[in-house]
Amino acid sequence: MNDDKLKEKTARGDSIFPLHVYSHIDTQGNYSVSDHWHNEIEVVYIEEGDLMFNIDMQHVKLTHGQCVFINSEQLHSIYAIDNKPSIHHSIVFDINILNSSIYNYYQNKYINPIIKKSLSFPLYLDTNYVLGNKTLNEILEIIDVYHRKSSGCELSIKGCLLKIVANLFEEDKFIKNDSAFLIPKDYKVRIIKKVLGFIDNNYTQKIYISELAAEANMNTQYFCRFFKSVTGKTAVTYINKYRIERAAKMLKTEDTKEMQVCFDVGFSNFSYFIKKFKEYNNCTPCQYKKKLGFRVFDDEKSN
């Protein structure tokens, strides 16, 4: 199993300006994004509410007004907390957006170390340091300019990114990675990527814990402890939640039947599927489709 199964392949912006800002308004308190990674750097700003992040096995709770940096290739997931609504914005960009077409001293000193991963962005944006609030203002400016799409917005955004990098250098906030970091990835991260990739590839059928343990080259008992320590969930809970996320995406197509979706995502019991769907989405599959304005079938009535 290749780590690429968890790699997000969505294009950000275009080849000329590889940056995209995602703004998410979660009114139901059920926002979730399963473990994945991408080559781009991501900056997440919480406008309202709280969100839980798991970044390379580190659990981070963010509340309104806070920012987190997710570096290239870091495995991460995001979840709502206690079914509370939230609003957040994600700036996802290719660091090469700051690359210069000609060689210059400043490119070599400041940008190339980030591109080569000898330097990483800090996990948090600490607004208590001298330039912390200035950096936050640059992040907010990127979000605002991006959505306004005014003439010259690309120049404004690039300028903001350069100011963010400059502020972090001035306050010595970049994390220095030694050569050991650059060659092999962290052992636990590589193992969990392999296991989650197996789940992604096989969630439509029954998955046995012994199969996951074999992927990790561990005995079943040790694997269960390992998996929970890394993801914060048991393997069964993770698989159920992952299947429900897939089901919710499938139900966004009007002609899909709830019972068929149940079996397509790997559940063998329709009543259990409804129970789990309601647990994670605060509504049944039928109610979910009604919220989307789709016609519904009578599958749930027969259970």
Coordinates of C-alpha atoms in Angstrom, one line a residue:
M1 CA 0.0 0.0 0.0
N2 CA 1.4 3.4 -1.1
D3 CA 1.1 6.5 1.0
D4 CA -0.3 8.2 -2.1
K5 CA -3.8 6.6 -1.2
L6 CA -4.1 9.4 1.4
K7 CA -2.6 12.1 -0.7
E8 CA -5.2 14.8 -1.6
K9 CA -4.9 15.4 -5.4
T10 CA -7.2 18.5 -5.6
A11 CA -5.6 21.3 -7.7
R12 CA -5.2 24.5 -5.9
G13 CA -5.8 27.6 -8.0
D14 CA -3.9 27.0 -11.3
S15 CA -0.3 26.5 -12.5
I16 CA 0.2 30.2 -12.7
F17 CA -1.1 31.0 -9.2
P18 CA -1.3 27.8 -7.1
L19 CA -3.3 29.0 -4.1
H20 CA -6.9 28.5 -3.0
V21 CA -8.8 29.8 0.1
Y22 CA -11.6 27.5 1.4
S23 CA -14.1 29.1 3.7
H24 CA -16.3 26.6 5.7
I25 CA -19.5 27.6 7.6
D26 CA -20.6 24.6 9.7
T27 CA -24.0 25.3 11.1
Q28 CA -24.7 21.7 12.2
G29 CA -21.5 21.0 14.2
N30 CA -20.6 17.9 12.2
Y31 CA -17.7 19.2 10.1
S32 CA -15.0 16.5 9.6
V33 CA -12.1 15.8 7.2
S34 CA -10.5 12.4 7.5
D35 CA -6.7 11.9 7.6
H36 CA -5.0 13.0 4.4
W37 CA -1.9 14.9 3.3
H38 CA -0.9 17.1 0.4
N39 CA 2.3 18.7 -0.9
E40 CA 1.0 22.2 -0.3
I41 CA 1.2 24.2 2.9
E42 CA -2.0 25.0 4.7
V43 CA -2.8 27.9 7.0
V44 CA -6.1 27.5 9.0
Y45 CA -7.8 30.4 10.7
I46 CA -10.7 29.8 13.1
E47 CA -13.2 32.7 12.9
E48 CA -15.9 31.2 15.2
G49 CA -16.2 28.1 17.3
D50 CA -13.7 25.4 18.1
L51 CA -12.1 22.6 16.0
M52 CA -9.9 19.7 16.8
F53 CA -6.9 18.9 14.6
N54 CA -4.7 15.8 14.5
I55 CA -1.4 16.8 12.8
D56 CA 1.2 14.1 12.5
M57 CA -0.2 12.4 15.7
Q58 CA -0.3 15.7 17.7
H59 CA -3.8 16.6 18.8
V60 CA -4.4 20.4 18.7
K61 CA -7.6 22.2 19.8
L62 CA -8.1 25.6 18.1
T63 CA -10.6 28.2 19.1
H64 CA -11.8 31.4 17.5
G65 CA -9.1 33.9 16.5
Q66 CA -6.4 31.2 16.4
C67 CA -4.3 29.9 13.5
V68 CA -2.4 26.7 12.8
F69 CA 0.2 25.9 10.1
I70 CA 0.1 22.5 8.4
N71 CA 3.4 21.8 6.5
S72 CA 3.8 19.9 3.3
E73 CA 3.2 16.1 3.6
Q74 CA 2.0 16.3 7.2
L75 CA -0.8 13.8 7.8
H76 CA -3.8 15.7 9.3
S77 CA -7.5 15.5 10.0
I78 CA -10.0 18.1 11.3
Y79 CA -13.2 17.5 13.4
A80 CA -15.9 19.6 15.0
I81 CA -16.0 19.5 18.8
D82 CA -19.1 18.5 20.8
N83 CA -21.4 19.1 17.7
K84 CA -20.8 22.8 18.0
P85 CA -21.0 25.1 14.8
S86 CA -17.9 26.8 13.6
I87 CA -16.5 29.0 10.8
H88 CA -13.0 28.6 9.5
H89 CA -10.8 29.5 6.6
S90 CA -8.0 27.4 5.0
I91 CA -5.3 29.0 2.8
V92 CA -3.7 26.2 0.8
F93 CA -0.8 27.1 -1.4
D94 CA 2.3 25.7 -3.1
I95 CA 5.4 27.3 -1.5
N96 CA 6.8 27.6 -5.0
I97 CA 4.4 30.5 -5.5
L98 CA 7.2 32.6 -3.7
N99 CA 9.9 31.2 -6.0
S100 CA 11.8 33.7 -8.2
S101 CA 12.4 33.0 -11.9
I102 CA 15.9 34.3 -11.5
Y103 CA 18.5 33.5 -8.8
N104 CA 18.9 36.0 -6.0
Y105 CA 20.4 36.0 -2.6
Y106 CA 17.1 36.4 -0.7
Q107 CA 15.5 33.5 -2.5
N108 CA 18.5 31.3 -1.6
K109 CA 18.5 32.5 2.1
Y110 CA 14.8 32.5 2.9
I111 CA 12.6 30.7 0.4
N112 CA 14.8 27.7 -0.7
P113 CA 15.2 26.3 2.8
I114 CA 11.4 26.1 3.1
I115 CA 11.1 24.5 -0.4
K116 CA 13.8 22.0 0.5
K117 CA 12.1 21.3 3.9
S118 CA 15.1 22.1 6.0
L119 CA 12.8 24.7 7.6
S120 CA 9.2 24.1 8.6
F121 CA 6.4 26.5 9.6
P122 CA 5.6 26.5 13.3
L123 CA 2.5 24.6 14.4
Y124 CA 0.8 27.6 16.0
L125 CA 0.7 31.2 15.2
D126 CA 1.5 32.7 18.6
T127 CA -0.2 36.1 18.7
N128 CA 1.7 36.9 21.9
Y129 CA 5.0 37.5 20.2
V130 CA 5.8 40.9 18.8
L131 CA 4.9 40.3 15.2
G132 CA 2.2 37.7 15.9
N133 CA -0.8 40.0 15.4
K134 CA 0.8 41.6 12.3
T135 CA 1.1 38.1 10.9
L136 CA -2.5 37.3 11.8
N137 CA -3.5 40.5 10.0
E138 CA -1.7 39.3 6.8
I139 CA -3.6 36.0 7.0
L140 CA -6.9 37.8 7.3
E141 CA -5.9 40.1 4.4
I142 CA -5.2 37.1 2.2
I143 CA -8.7 35.7 3.0
D144 CA -10.4 39.0 2.3
V145 CA -8.5 39.8 -0.9
Y146 CA -8.9 36.3 -2.3
H147 CA -12.7 36.4 -2.0
R148 CA -13.0 39.9 -3.4
K149 CA -11.1 38.9 -6.6
S150 CA -10.1 42.5 -7.2
S151 CA -7.6 43.5 -9.9
G152 CA -4.0 42.8 -8.7
C153 CA -5.2 40.4 -6.0
E154 CA -2.4 37.9 -6.8
L155 CA 0.2 40.6 -6.1
S156 CA -1.4 41.5 -2.8
I157 CA -1.6 37.9 -1.7
K158 CA 2.0 37.1 -2.7
G159 CA 3.0 40.3 -0.8
C160 CA 1.1 39.0 2.3
L161 CA 2.8 35.6 2.1
L162 CA 6.2 37.2 1.9
K163 CA 5.4 39.4 5.0
I164 CA 4.3 36.3 6.9
V165 CA 7.6 34.5 6.0
A166 CA 9.6 37.6 6.9
N167 CA 7.8 38.0 10.3
L168 CA 8.5 34.4 11.2
F169 CA 12.1 34.7 10.2
E170 CA 12.5 37.9 12.3
E171 CA 11.1 36.2 15.4
D172 CA 13.0 33.0 14.6
K173 CA 9.8 30.9 14.6
F174 CA 10.7 28.5 11.8
I175 CA 11.5 25.0 12.9
K176 CA 14.9 23.7 11.8
N177 CA 14.9 20.2 10.5
D178 CA 18.0 18.1 10.7
S179 CA 19.1 15.6 8.0
A180 CA 17.4 12.7 9.8
F181 CA 14.1 14.4 9.3
L182 CA 14.7 15.0 5.6
I183 CA 15.5 11.4 4.6
P184 CA 13.1 9.0 6.3
K185 CA 9.7 10.1 7.5
D186 CA 8.8 9.5 11.1
Y187 CA 8.3 5.8 11.6
K188 CA 4.9 6.0 13.3
V189 CA 3.6 8.4 10.6
R190 CA 4.7 6.1 7.8
I191 CA 3.0 3.2 9.5
I192 CA -0.3 5.0 10.2
K193 CA -0.3 6.3 6.6
K194 CA 0.0 2.7 5.4
V195 CA -2.9 1.5 7.7
L196 CA -5.2 4.4 6.8
G197 CA -4.4 3.8 3.1
F198 CA -5.5 0.2 3.5
I199 CA -8.8 1.4 5.1
D200 CA -9.3 3.8 2.2
N201 CA -8.7 1.0 -0.3
N202 CA -10.9 -1.5 1.4
Y203 CA -13.7 0.3 3.3
T204 CA -16.4 -1.1 1.0
Q205 CA -15.9 -4.5 2.4
K206 CA -15.4 -6.1 5.8
I207 CA -12.1 -5.1 7.4
Y208 CA -10.6 -7.2 10.2
I209 CA -8.4 -5.8 12.9
S210 CA -6.0 -8.6 12.2
E211 CA -5.6 -7.3 8.6
L212 CA -4.8 -3.8 9.9
A213 CA -2.3 -5.2 12.4
A214 CA -0.6 -7.1 9.6
E215 CA -0.3 -3.9 7.6
A216 CA 1.5 -2.4 10.6
N217 CA 3.5 -5.5 11.2
M218 CA 2.2 -5.7 14.8
N219 CA 0.3 -8.1 16.9
T220 CA -3.4 -7.3 17.2
Q221 CA -3.3 -6.2 20.9
Y222 CA -0.4 -3.8 20.4
F223 CA -1.8 -2.5 17.2
C224 CA -5.1 -1.5 18.9
R225 CA -3.2 0.6 21.5
F226 CA -0.9 2.0 18.8
F227 CA -3.8 3.1 16.5
K228 CA -5.7 4.8 19.3
S229 CA -2.7 6.6 20.6
V230 CA -2.0 8.0 17.1
T231 CA -5.5 8.8 15.9
G232 CA -7.4 9.3 19.2
K233 CA -9.9 6.7 18.1
T234 CA -10.3 2.9 18.1
A235 CA -9.9 1.3 14.7
V236 CA -13.6 0.4 14.6
T237 CA -14.7 3.9 15.5
Y238 CA -12.3 5.3 12.8
I239 CA -13.6 2.9 10.1
N240 CA -17.3 3.6 11.0
K241 CA -16.7 7.4 10.9
Y242 CA -14.8 7.1 7.6
R243 CA -17.6 5.1 6.0
I244 CA -20.3 7.6 7.2
E245 CA -18.3 10.4 5.7
R246 CA -18.2 8.5 2.4
A247 CA -21.9 7.8 2.7
A248 CA -22.7 11.5 3.2
K249 CA -20.8 12.3 0.0
M250 CA -22.7 9.6 -2.0
L251 CA -26.1 10.9 -0.6
K252 CA -25.4 14.3 -2.2
T253 CA -26.3 12.6 -5.5
E254 CA -30.1 12.8 -5.9
D255 CA -30.9 9.3 -7.2
T256 CA -28.9 7.4 -4.6
K257 CA -30.9 5.1 -2.3
E258 CA -30.0 5.1 1.4
M259 CA -30.0 1.3 1.6
Q260 CA -27.7 0.9 -1.4
V261 CA -25.3 3.5 0.0
C262 CA -25.3 1.6 3.3
F263 CA -23.9 -1.5 1.6
D264 CA -21.7 0.4 -0.9
V265 CA -19.7 1.9 2.0
G266 CA -19.2 -1.4 3.8
F267 CA -22.0 -1.6 6.4
S268 CA -23.9 -5.0 6.4
N269 CA -26.8 -3.8 8.7
F270 CA -29.0 -1.0 7.6
S271 CA -30.4 -0.2 11.1
Y272 CA -26.8 0.1 12.4
F273 CA -25.9 2.3 9.4
I274 CA -28.8 4.7 10.2
K275 CA -27.8 4.7 13.9
K276 CA -24.2 5.6 13.1
F277 CA -25.2 8.2 10.4
K278 CA -27.4 9.9 13.0
E279 CA -24.6 9.8 15.6
Y280 CA -22.1 11.6 13.3
N281 CA -24.5 13.9 11.4
N282 CA -27.4 14.6 13.9
C283 CA -29.9 13.3 11.4
T284 CA -30.8 10.1 9.5
P285 CA -29.7 9.5 5.9
C286 CA -33.3 10.3 4.8
Q287 CA -33.4 13.6 6.8
Y288 CA -30.0 14.4 5.3
K289 CA -31.3 14.1 1.8
K290 CA -34.4 16.1 2.6
K291 CA -32.1 18.9 3.8
L292 CA -30.4 18.8 0.4
G293 CA -33.8 19.2 -1.2
F294 CA -33.7 15.7 -2.8
R295 CA -36.5 13.2 -3.0
V296 CA -36.2 10.4 -0.6
F297 CA -37.0 6.7 -0.6
D298 CA -38.8 4.5 1.9
D299 CA -35.8 2.5 3.0
E300 CA -35.8 3.8 6.6
K301 CA -39.5 3.2 7.1
S302 CA -39.1 -0.5 6.6
N303 CA -36.5 -0.7 9.5

